[in-house]
Amino acid sequence: MRSYWNPAAIFLVALMAVGSVLMWIGVPLGLVYLASKLSSSSNPTLGPILLVLLGLPIGFAIVGKCLAWLDRRHQALTRQAEGNRRTAPWMKSMRGDAEDRHRGGVLDKVMIISVGIALVLFGLWFFGFAGSSLVNS
């Protein structure tokens, strides 16, 4: 029996939601903050810029690996992984089972919802609160 309302499963989903916010907001803001502390003037040198440019994909990869681990734990807890065995693509027929698709875990849904909310909030900020730099020119 799949137990989606298990408190541990709900806690893992909440951790995935926090992790997705950390991925889209925490990593970039943290790197920009760290780069601003490393820079001594308003014209940064190449070091802080490289820190942000190289730190973003590395930070995203680290948080993404942690989120994938949480998703695997959630699938094991709710027994979703039992029927989710994947066969290597080269072992399948080209006209193989169309219904044999990889069913995503709860992480897919959490990430889609978090990106959707982020886009809506960005749109509200951009069009409602950001103001125009052309007005002061």
CSV table of N, CA and C in Angstrom, one decimal:
chain,number,residue,atom,x,y,z
A,1,MET,N,0.8,-1.2,0.0
A,1,MET,CA,0.0,0.0,0.0
A,1,MET,C,0.9,1.2,0.0
A,2,ARG,N,0.6,2.2,-0.9
A,2,ARG,CA,1.3,3.4,-1.0
A,2,ARG,C,0.8,4.4,0.1
A,3,SER,N,1.7,4.9,0.9
A,3,SER,CA,1.3,5.8,1.9
A,3,SER,C,1.8,7.2,1.7
A,4,TYR,N,1.1,8.0,0.9
A,4,TYR,CA,1.5,9.3,0.6
A,4,TYR,C,1.3,10.3,1.7
A,5,TRP,N,0.4,10.0,2.7
A,5,TRP,CA,0.1,10.8,3.8
A,5,TRP,C,0.9,10.5,5.0
A,6,ASN,N,2.0,9.7,4.9
A,6,ASN,CA,2.9,9.3,5.9
A,6,ASN,C,3.6,10.6,6.4
A,7,PRO,N,3.7,10.9,7.6
A,7,PRO,CA,4.4,12.1,8.1
A,7,PRO,C,5.9,12.2,7.6
A,8,ALA,N,6.6,11.1,7.5
A,8,ALA,CA,7.9,11.2,6.9
A,8,ALA,C,7.9,11.5,5.4
A,9,ALA,N,6.9,11.0,4.7
A,9,ALA,CA,6.8,11.4,3.3
A,9,ALA,C,6.5,12.9,3.1
A,10,ILE,N,5.6,13.4,3.9
A,10,ILE,CA,5.3,14.8,3.9
A,10,ILE,C,6.5,15.7,4.2
A,11,PHE,N,7.3,15.2,5.2
A,11,PHE,CA,8.5,16.0,5.6
A,11,PHE,C,9.5,16.0,4.5
A,12,LEU,N,9.6,14.9,3.7
A,12,LEU,CA,10.5,14.8,2.6
A,12,LEU,C,10.1,15.8,1.5
A,13,VAL,N,8.8,15.8,1.2
A,13,VAL,CA,8.2,16.8,0.2
A,13,VAL,C,8.5,18.2,0.7
A,14,ALA,N,8.3,18.5,2.0
A,14,ALA,CA,8.6,19.8,2.5
A,14,ALA,C,10.1,20.2,2.3
A,15,LEU,N,11.0,19.2,2.6
A,15,LEU,CA,12.4,19.4,2.3
A,15,LEU,C,12.7,19.7,0.9
A,16,MET,N,12.0,19.0,0.0
A,16,MET,CA,12.2,19.2,-1.4
A,16,MET,C,11.8,20.6,-1.8
A,17,ALA,N,10.7,21.1,-1.3
A,17,ALA,CA,10.2,22.4,-1.6
A,17,ALA,C,11.2,23.5,-1.1
A,18,VAL,N,11.7,23.3,0.1
A,18,VAL,CA,12.8,24.2,0.6
A,18,VAL,C,14.0,24.1,-0.2
A,19,GLY,N,14.4,22.9,-0.6
A,19,GLY,CA,15.6,22.8,-1.5
A,19,GLY,C,15.4,23.4,-2.8
A,20,SER,N,14.2,23.4,-3.4
A,20,SER,CA,14.0,24.0,-4.7
A,20,SER,C,14.1,25.5,-4.6
A,21,VAL,N,13.6,26.1,-3.5
A,21,VAL,CA,13.7,27.5,-3.2
A,21,VAL,C,15.2,27.9,-3.0
A,22,LEU,N,15.9,27.0,-2.3
A,22,LEU,CA,17.3,27.2,-2.1
A,22,LEU,C,18.1,27.2,-3.5
A,23,MET,N,17.6,26.3,-4.3
A,23,MET,CA,18.3,26.2,-5.6
A,23,MET,C,18.1,27.5,-6.5
A,24,TRP,N,16.9,28.0,-6.5
A,24,TRP,CA,16.6,29.1,-7.4
A,24,TRP,C,16.9,30.4,-6.8
A,25,ILE,N,16.8,30.5,-5.5
A,25,ILE,CA,17.0,31.9,-4.9
A,25,ILE,C,18.3,31.9,-4.0
A,26,GLY,N,18.5,30.8,-3.2
A,26,GLY,CA,19.6,30.8,-2.2
A,26,GLY,C,20.9,30.8,-2.8
A,27,VAL,N,21.1,29.9,-3.8
A,27,VAL,CA,22.4,29.7,-4.4
A,27,VAL,C,22.8,31.0,-5.2
A,28,PRO,N,22.0,31.6,-6.1
A,28,PRO,CA,22.4,32.8,-6.7
A,28,PRO,C,22.7,34.0,-5.8
A,29,LEU,N,21.7,34.2,-4.8
A,29,LEU,CA,21.9,35.3,-3.9
A,29,LEU,C,23.1,35.1,-3.0
A,30,GLY,N,23.3,33.9,-2.6
A,30,GLY,CA,24.5,33.6,-1.7
A,30,GLY,C,25.8,33.9,-2.5
A,31,LEU,N,25.9,33.5,-3.7
A,31,LEU,CA,27.1,33.7,-4.5
A,31,LEU,C,27.3,35.2,-4.8
A,32,VAL,N,26.2,35.9,-5.1
A,32,VAL,CA,26.4,37.4,-5.3
A,32,VAL,C,26.8,38.1,-4.0
A,33,TYR,N,26.2,37.6,-2.9
A,33,TYR,CA,26.6,38.2,-1.6
A,33,TYR,C,28.1,37.9,-1.3
A,34,LEU,N,28.5,36.7,-1.5
A,34,LEU,CA,29.9,36.3,-1.3
A,34,LEU,C,30.9,37.1,-2.2
A,35,ALA,N,30.5,37.2,-3.5
A,35,ALA,CA,31.3,38.0,-4.4
A,35,ALA,C,31.3,39.5,-4.0
A,36,SER,N,30.2,40.0,-3.5
A,36,SER,CA,30.3,41.4,-3.0
A,36,SER,C,31.2,41.6,-1.8
A,37,LYS,N,31.3,40.6,-1.0
A,37,LYS,CA,32.2,40.7,0.2
A,37,LYS,C,33.7,40.6,-0.2
A,38,LEU,N,33.9,39.8,-1.3
A,38,LEU,CA,35.3,39.7,-1.8
A,38,LEU,C,35.8,40.9,-2.6
A,39,SER,N,34.8,41.6,-3.1
A,39,SER,CA,35.2,42.8,-4.0
A,39,SER,C,35.4,44.0,-3.0
A,40,SER,N,36.4,44.8,-3.3
A,40,SER,CA,36.7,45.9,-2.5
A,40,SER,C,36.2,47.2,-3.0
A,41,SER,N,35.7,47.2,-4.3
A,41,SER,CA,35.2,48.4,-4.9
A,41,SER,C,33.9,48.1,-5.6
A,42,SER,N,33.3,49.1,-6.2
A,42,SER,CA,32.0,48.9,-7.0
A,42,SER,C,32.3,48.3,-8.3
A,43,ASN,N,33.6,48.3,-8.8
A,43,ASN,CA,34.0,47.7,-10.0
A,43,ASN,C,34.7,46.4,-9.7
A,44,PRO,N,34.0,45.3,-9.7
A,44,PRO,CA,34.7,44.1,-9.3
A,44,PRO,C,35.7,43.6,-10.3
A,45,THR,N,36.7,42.9,-9.8
A,45,THR,CA,37.7,42.3,-10.6
A,45,THR,C,37.2,41.0,-11.2
A,46,LEU,N,38.1,40.3,-11.9
A,46,LEU,CA,37.6,39.0,-12.5
A,46,LEU,C,37.3,37.9,-11.5
A,47,GLY,N,38.0,38.0,-10.3
A,47,GLY,CA,37.8,36.9,-9.3
A,47,GLY,C,36.3,36.8,-8.8
A,48,PRO,N,35.7,37.8,-8.4
A,48,PRO,CA,34.3,37.7,-8.0
A,48,PRO,C,33.3,37.3,-9.1
A,49,ILE,N,33.6,37.8,-10.3
A,49,ILE,CA,32.8,37.5,-11.4
A,49,ILE,C,32.9,36.0,-11.8
A,50,LEU,N,34.1,35.5,-11.7
A,50,LEU,CA,34.3,34.0,-12.0
A,50,LEU,C,33.7,33.2,-10.9
A,51,LEU,N,33.8,33.7,-9.6
A,51,LEU,CA,33.1,33.0,-8.5
A,51,LEU,C,31.7,32.8,-8.8
A,52,VAL,N,31.0,33.8,-9.3
A,52,VAL,CA,29.6,33.7,-9.5
A,52,VAL,C,29.3,32.8,-10.8
A,53,LEU,N,30.1,33.0,-11.8
A,53,LEU,CA,29.9,32.2,-13.1
A,53,LEU,C,30.2,30.8,-12.9
A,54,LEU,N,31.2,30.4,-12.1
A,54,LEU,CA,31.6,29.0,-11.9
A,54,LEU,C,30.8,28.4,-10.7
A,55,GLY,N,30.4,29.3,-9.8
A,55,GLY,CA,29.7,28.8,-8.6
A,55,GLY,C,28.3,28.4,-8.9
A,56,LEU,N,27.6,29.1,-9.8
A,56,LEU,CA,26.2,28.8,-10.1
A,56,LEU,C,26.0,27.4,-10.6
A,57,PRO,N,26.7,26.9,-11.6
A,57,PRO,CA,26.5,25.5,-12.0
A,57,PRO,C,26.9,24.5,-11.0
A,58,ILE,N,28.0,24.8,-10.2
A,58,ILE,CA,28.4,23.9,-9.2
A,58,ILE,C,27.4,23.8,-8.1
A,59,GLY,N,26.9,25.0,-7.6
A,59,GLY,CA,25.9,25.1,-6.6
A,59,GLY,C,24.6,24.4,-7.0
A,60,PHE,N,24.2,24.6,-8.3
A,60,PHE,CA,23.0,24.0,-8.8
A,60,PHE,C,23.1,22.5,-8.8
A,61,ALA,N,24.3,22.0,-9.2
A,61,ALA,CA,24.5,20.6,-9.2
A,61,ALA,C,24.5,19.9,-7.9
A,62,ILE,N,25.1,20.6,-6.9
A,62,ILE,CA,25.1,20.1,-5.5
A,62,ILE,C,23.7,20.0,-4.9
A,63,VAL,N,22.9,21.1,-5.1
A,63,VAL,CA,21.6,21.1,-4.6
A,63,VAL,C,20.7,20.1,-5.4
A,64,GLY,N,20.9,20.0,-6.7
A,64,GLY,CA,20.2,19.1,-7.5
A,64,GLY,C,20.4,17.6,-7.1
A,65,LYS,N,21.7,17.3,-6.7
A,65,LYS,CA,22.0,16.0,-6.3
A,65,LYS,C,21.3,15.7,-4.9
A,66,CYS,N,21.3,16.7,-4.0
A,66,CYS,CA,20.6,16.5,-2.8
A,66,CYS,C,19.1,16.3,-3.0
A,67,LEU,N,18.5,17.1,-3.9
A,67,LEU,CA,17.1,17.0,-4.2
A,67,LEU,C,16.8,15.6,-4.8
A,68,ALA,N,17.6,15.1,-5.7
A,68,ALA,CA,17.4,13.8,-6.3
A,68,ALA,C,17.5,12.7,-5.2
A,69,TRP,N,18.4,12.8,-4.2
A,69,TRP,CA,18.5,11.9,-3.1
A,69,TRP,C,17.2,11.9,-2.3
A,70,LEU,N,16.7,13.1,-2.0
A,70,LEU,CA,15.5,13.2,-1.3
A,70,LEU,C,14.3,12.5,-2.0
A,71,ASP,N,14.3,12.7,-3.4
A,71,ASP,CA,13.3,12.1,-4.2
A,71,ASP,C,13.4,10.6,-4.2
A,72,ARG,N,14.6,10.1,-4.2
A,72,ARG,CA,14.7,8.6,-4.1
A,72,ARG,C,14.3,8.1,-2.8
A,73,ARG,N,14.6,8.8,-1.7
A,73,ARG,CA,14.1,8.4,-0.4
A,73,ARG,C,12.6,8.4,-0.3
A,74,HIS,N,12.0,9.4,-0.9
A,74,HIS,CA,10.5,9.5,-0.9
A,74,HIS,C,9.9,8.4,-1.7
A,75,GLN,N,10.5,8.1,-2.9
A,75,GLN,CA,10.0,7.0,-3.7
A,75,GLN,C,10.1,5.6,-2.9
A,76,ALA,N,11.2,5.4,-2.2
A,76,ALA,CA,11.4,4.2,-1.5
A,76,ALA,C,10.4,4.1,-0.3
A,77,LEU,N,10.1,5.3,0.3
A,77,LEU,CA,9.2,5.3,1.4
A,77,LEU,C,7.8,5.1,1.0
A,78,THR,N,7.4,5.6,-0.1
A,78,THR,CA,6.0,5.4,-0.6
A,78,THR,C,5.9,4.2,-1.6
A,79,ARG,N,7.0,3.5,-1.8
A,79,ARG,CA,7.0,2.3,-2.6
A,79,ARG,C,6.7,2.6,-4.1
A,80,GLN,N,7.1,3.8,-4.6
A,80,GLN,CA,6.9,4.1,-6.0
A,80,GLN,C,7.9,3.5,-6.8
A,81,ALA,N,9.1,3.2,-6.3
A,81,ALA,CA,10.2,2.7,-7.1
A,81,ALA,C,10.0,1.3,-7.5
A,82,GLU,N,9.1,0.5,-6.9
A,82,GLU,CA,8.9,-0.9,-7.3
A,82,GLU,C,8.6,-1.1,-8.7
A,83,GLY,N,7.7,-0.4,-9.3
A,83,GLY,CA,7.3,-0.6,-10.7
A,83,GLY,C,8.0,0.3,-11.6
A,84,ASN,N,9.1,1.0,-11.2
A,84,ASN,CA,9.7,2.0,-11.9
A,84,ASN,C,11.1,1.6,-12.4
A,85,ARG,N,11.2,0.3,-12.8
A,85,ARG,CA,12.5,-0.2,-13.3
A,85,ARG,C,12.7,0.2,-14.7
A,86,ARG,N,13.8,0.8,-15.0
A,86,ARG,CA,14.0,1.3,-16.4
A,86,ARG,C,15.0,0.3,-17.1
A,87,THR,N,14.8,0.1,-18.3
A,87,THR,CA,15.7,-0.7,-19.2
A,87,THR,C,16.5,0.2,-20.0
A,88,ALA,N,17.7,-0.2,-20.2
A,88,ALA,CA,18.6,0.6,-21.1
A,88,ALA,C,18.0,0.8,-22.4
A,89,PRO,N,18.2,2.0,-23.0
A,89,PRO,CA,17.5,2.2,-24.3
A,89,PRO,C,18.0,1.3,-25.4
A,90,TRP,N,19.2,0.9,-25.4
A,90,TRP,CA,19.7,0.0,-26.5
A,90,TRP,C,19.1,-1.4,-26.4
A,91,MET,N,18.5,-1.8,-25.2
A,91,MET,CA,17.9,-3.1,-25.1
A,91,MET,C,16.4,-3.1,-25.5
A,92,LYS,N,15.9,-2.0,-25.9
A,92,LYS,CA,14.5,-1.9,-26.2
A,92,LYS,C,14.3,-1.9,-27.7
A,93,SER,N,13.2,-2.4,-28.1
A,93,SER,CA,12.8,-2.3,-29.5
A,93,SER,C,12.4,-0.9,-29.9
A,94,MET,N,12.7,-0.5,-31.1
A,94,MET,CA,12.3,0.8,-31.6
A,94,MET,C,10.8,1.0,-31.5
A,95,ARG,N,10.0,0.0,-31.7
A,95,ARG,CA,8.6,0.1,-31.6
A,95,ARG,C,8.1,-0.5,-30.3
A,96,GLY,N,8.9,-0.4,-29.3
A,96,GLY,CA,8.6,-1.0,-28.0
A,96,GLY,C,7.4,-0.3,-27.3
A,97,ASP,N,7.2,-0.7,-26.1
A,97,ASP,CA,6.0,-0.3,-25.3
A,97,ASP,C,6.0,1.2,-25.2
A,98,ALA,N,4.9,1.7,-25.8
A,98,ALA,CA,4.7,3.2,-25.7
A,98,ALA,C,4.3,3.6,-24.3
A,99,GLU,N,3.6,2.7,-23.6
A,99,GLU,CA,3.2,3.0,-22.2
A,99,GLU,C,4.3,2.9,-21.2
A,100,ASP,N,5.4,2.3,-21.6
A,100,ASP,CA,6.5,2.1,-20.6
A,100,ASP,C,7.3,3.3,-20.5
A,101,ARG,N,6.8,4.3,-19.9
A,101,ARG,CA,7.5,5.6,-19.7
A,101,ARG,C,7.9,5.7,-18.3
A,102,HIS,N,9.0,6.5,-18.1
A,102,HIS,CA,9.5,6.8,-16.7
A,102,HIS,C,8.5,7.7,-16.0
A,103,ARG,N,7.9,7.3,-15.0
A,103,ARG,CA,7.0,8.1,-14.2
A,103,ARG,C,7.8,8.9,-13.2
A,104,GLY,N,7.7,10.2,-13.3
A,104,GLY,CA,8.5,11.0,-12.4
A,104,GLY,C,8.0,10.9,-10.9
A,105,GLY,N,8.9,11.2,-10.0
A,105,GLY,CA,8.5,11.3,-8.6
A,105,GLY,C,7.9,12.6,-8.3
A,106,VAL,N,7.8,12.8,-7.0
A,106,VAL,CA,7.2,14.0,-6.5
A,106,VAL,C,8.1,15.2,-6.7
A,107,LEU,N,9.4,15.0,-6.9
A,107,LEU,CA,10.4,16.1,-7.1
A,107,LEU,C,10.0,16.8,-8.4
A,108,ASP,N,9.6,16.1,-9.5
A,108,ASP,CA,9.2,16.7,-10.7
A,108,ASP,C,8.1,17.7,-10.5
A,109,LYS,N,7.1,17.3,-9.7
A,109,LYS,CA,6.0,18.2,-9.4
A,109,LYS,C,6.4,19.4,-8.6
A,110,VAL,N,7.2,19.2,-7.6
A,110,VAL,CA,7.7,20.2,-6.7
A,110,VAL,C,8.5,21.3,-7.5
A,111,MET,N,9.4,20.8,-8.4
A,111,MET,CA,10.2,21.7,-9.2
A,111,MET,C,9.3,22.5,-10.1
A,112,ILE,N,8.3,21.9,-10.8
A,112,ILE,CA,7.5,22.6,-11.7
A,112,ILE,C,6.7,23.7,-11.0
A,113,ILE,N,6.1,23.3,-9.8
A,113,ILE,CA,5.4,24.3,-9.0
A,113,ILE,C,6.3,25.4,-8.5
A,114,SER,N,7.5,25.1,-8.1
A,114,SER,CA,8.4,26.2,-7.6
A,114,SER,C,8.8,27.1,-8.7
A,115,VAL,N,9.1,26.6,-9.9
A,115,VAL,CA,9.5,27.4,-11.0
A,115,VAL,C,8.3,28.3,-11.5
A,116,GLY,N,7.1,27.7,-11.5
A,116,GLY,CA,5.9,28.5,-11.8
A,116,GLY,C,5.6,29.6,-10.8
A,117,ILE,N,5.8,29.3,-9.6
A,117,ILE,CA,5.6,30.4,-8.5
A,117,ILE,C,6.7,31.5,-8.7
A,118,ALA,N,7.9,31.0,-9.0
A,118,ALA,CA,9.0,32.0,-9.1
A,118,ALA,C,8.7,32.9,-10.3
A,119,LEU,N,8.2,32.3,-11.4
A,119,LEU,CA,7.9,33.1,-12.6
A,119,LEU,C,6.8,34.1,-12.4
A,120,VAL,N,5.8,33.7,-11.6
A,120,VAL,CA,4.7,34.6,-11.3
A,120,VAL,C,5.2,35.7,-10.4
A,121,LEU,N,6.0,35.4,-9.4
A,121,LEU,CA,6.5,36.4,-8.5
A,121,LEU,C,7.4,37.4,-9.2
A,122,PHE,N,8.3,36.8,-10.1
A,122,PHE,CA,9.2,37.7,-10.9
A,122,PHE,C,8.3,38.7,-11.7
A,123,GLY,N,7.3,38.2,-12.4
A,123,GLY,CA,6.4,39.0,-13.2
A,123,GLY,C,5.8,40.1,-12.4
A,124,LEU,N,5.3,39.8,-11.2
A,124,LEU,CA,4.7,40.8,-10.3
A,124,LEU,C,5.7,41.8,-9.9
A,125,TRP,N,6.9,41.4,-9.5
A,125,TRP,CA,7.9,42.3,-9.1
A,125,TRP,C,8.3,43.2,-10.3
A,126,PHE,N,8.6,42.6,-11.5
A,126,PHE,CA,9.1,43.3,-12.6
A,126,PHE,C,8.1,44.4,-13.1
A,127,PHE,N,6.8,44.0,-13.2
A,127,PHE,CA,5.8,44.9,-13.8
A,127,PHE,C,5.2,45.8,-12.7
A,128,GLY,N,5.2,45.4,-11.4
A,128,GLY,CA,4.5,46.1,-10.4
A,128,GLY,C,5.4,47.0,-9.5
A,129,PHE,N,6.6,46.5,-9.2
A,129,PHE,CA,7.4,47.2,-8.2
A,129,PHE,C,8.8,47.6,-8.6
A,130,ALA,N,9.3,47.1,-9.7
A,130,ALA,CA,10.7,47.4,-10.1
A,130,ALA,C,10.9,48.8,-10.6
A,131,GLY,N,9.9,49.4,-11.1
A,131,GLY,CA,10.0,50.8,-11.6
A,131,GLY,C,10.8,50.8,-12.9
A,132,SER,N,10.9,52.0,-13.5
A,132,SER,CA,11.5,52.1,-14.8
A,132,SER,C,12.8,52.9,-14.6
A,133,SER,N,13.9,52.5,-15.2
A,133,SER,CA,15.1,53.3,-15.2
A,133,SER,C,15.0,54.4,-16.3
A,134,LEU,N,14.0,54.4,-17.2
A,134,LEU,CA,13.9,55.4,-18.2
A,134,LEU,C,13.3,56.7,-17.7
A,135,VAL,N,12.5,56.6,-16.6
A,135,VAL,CA,11.8,57.7,-16.0
A,135,VAL,C,12.8,58.8,-15.5
A,136,ASN,N,13.9,58.3,-14.9
A,136,ASN,CA,14.9,59.2,-14.3
A,136,ASN,C,15.9,59.7,-15.3
A,137,SER,N,15.9,59.3,-16.5
A,137,SER,CA,16.9,59.7,-17.5
A,137,SER,C,16.6,61.1,-18.0
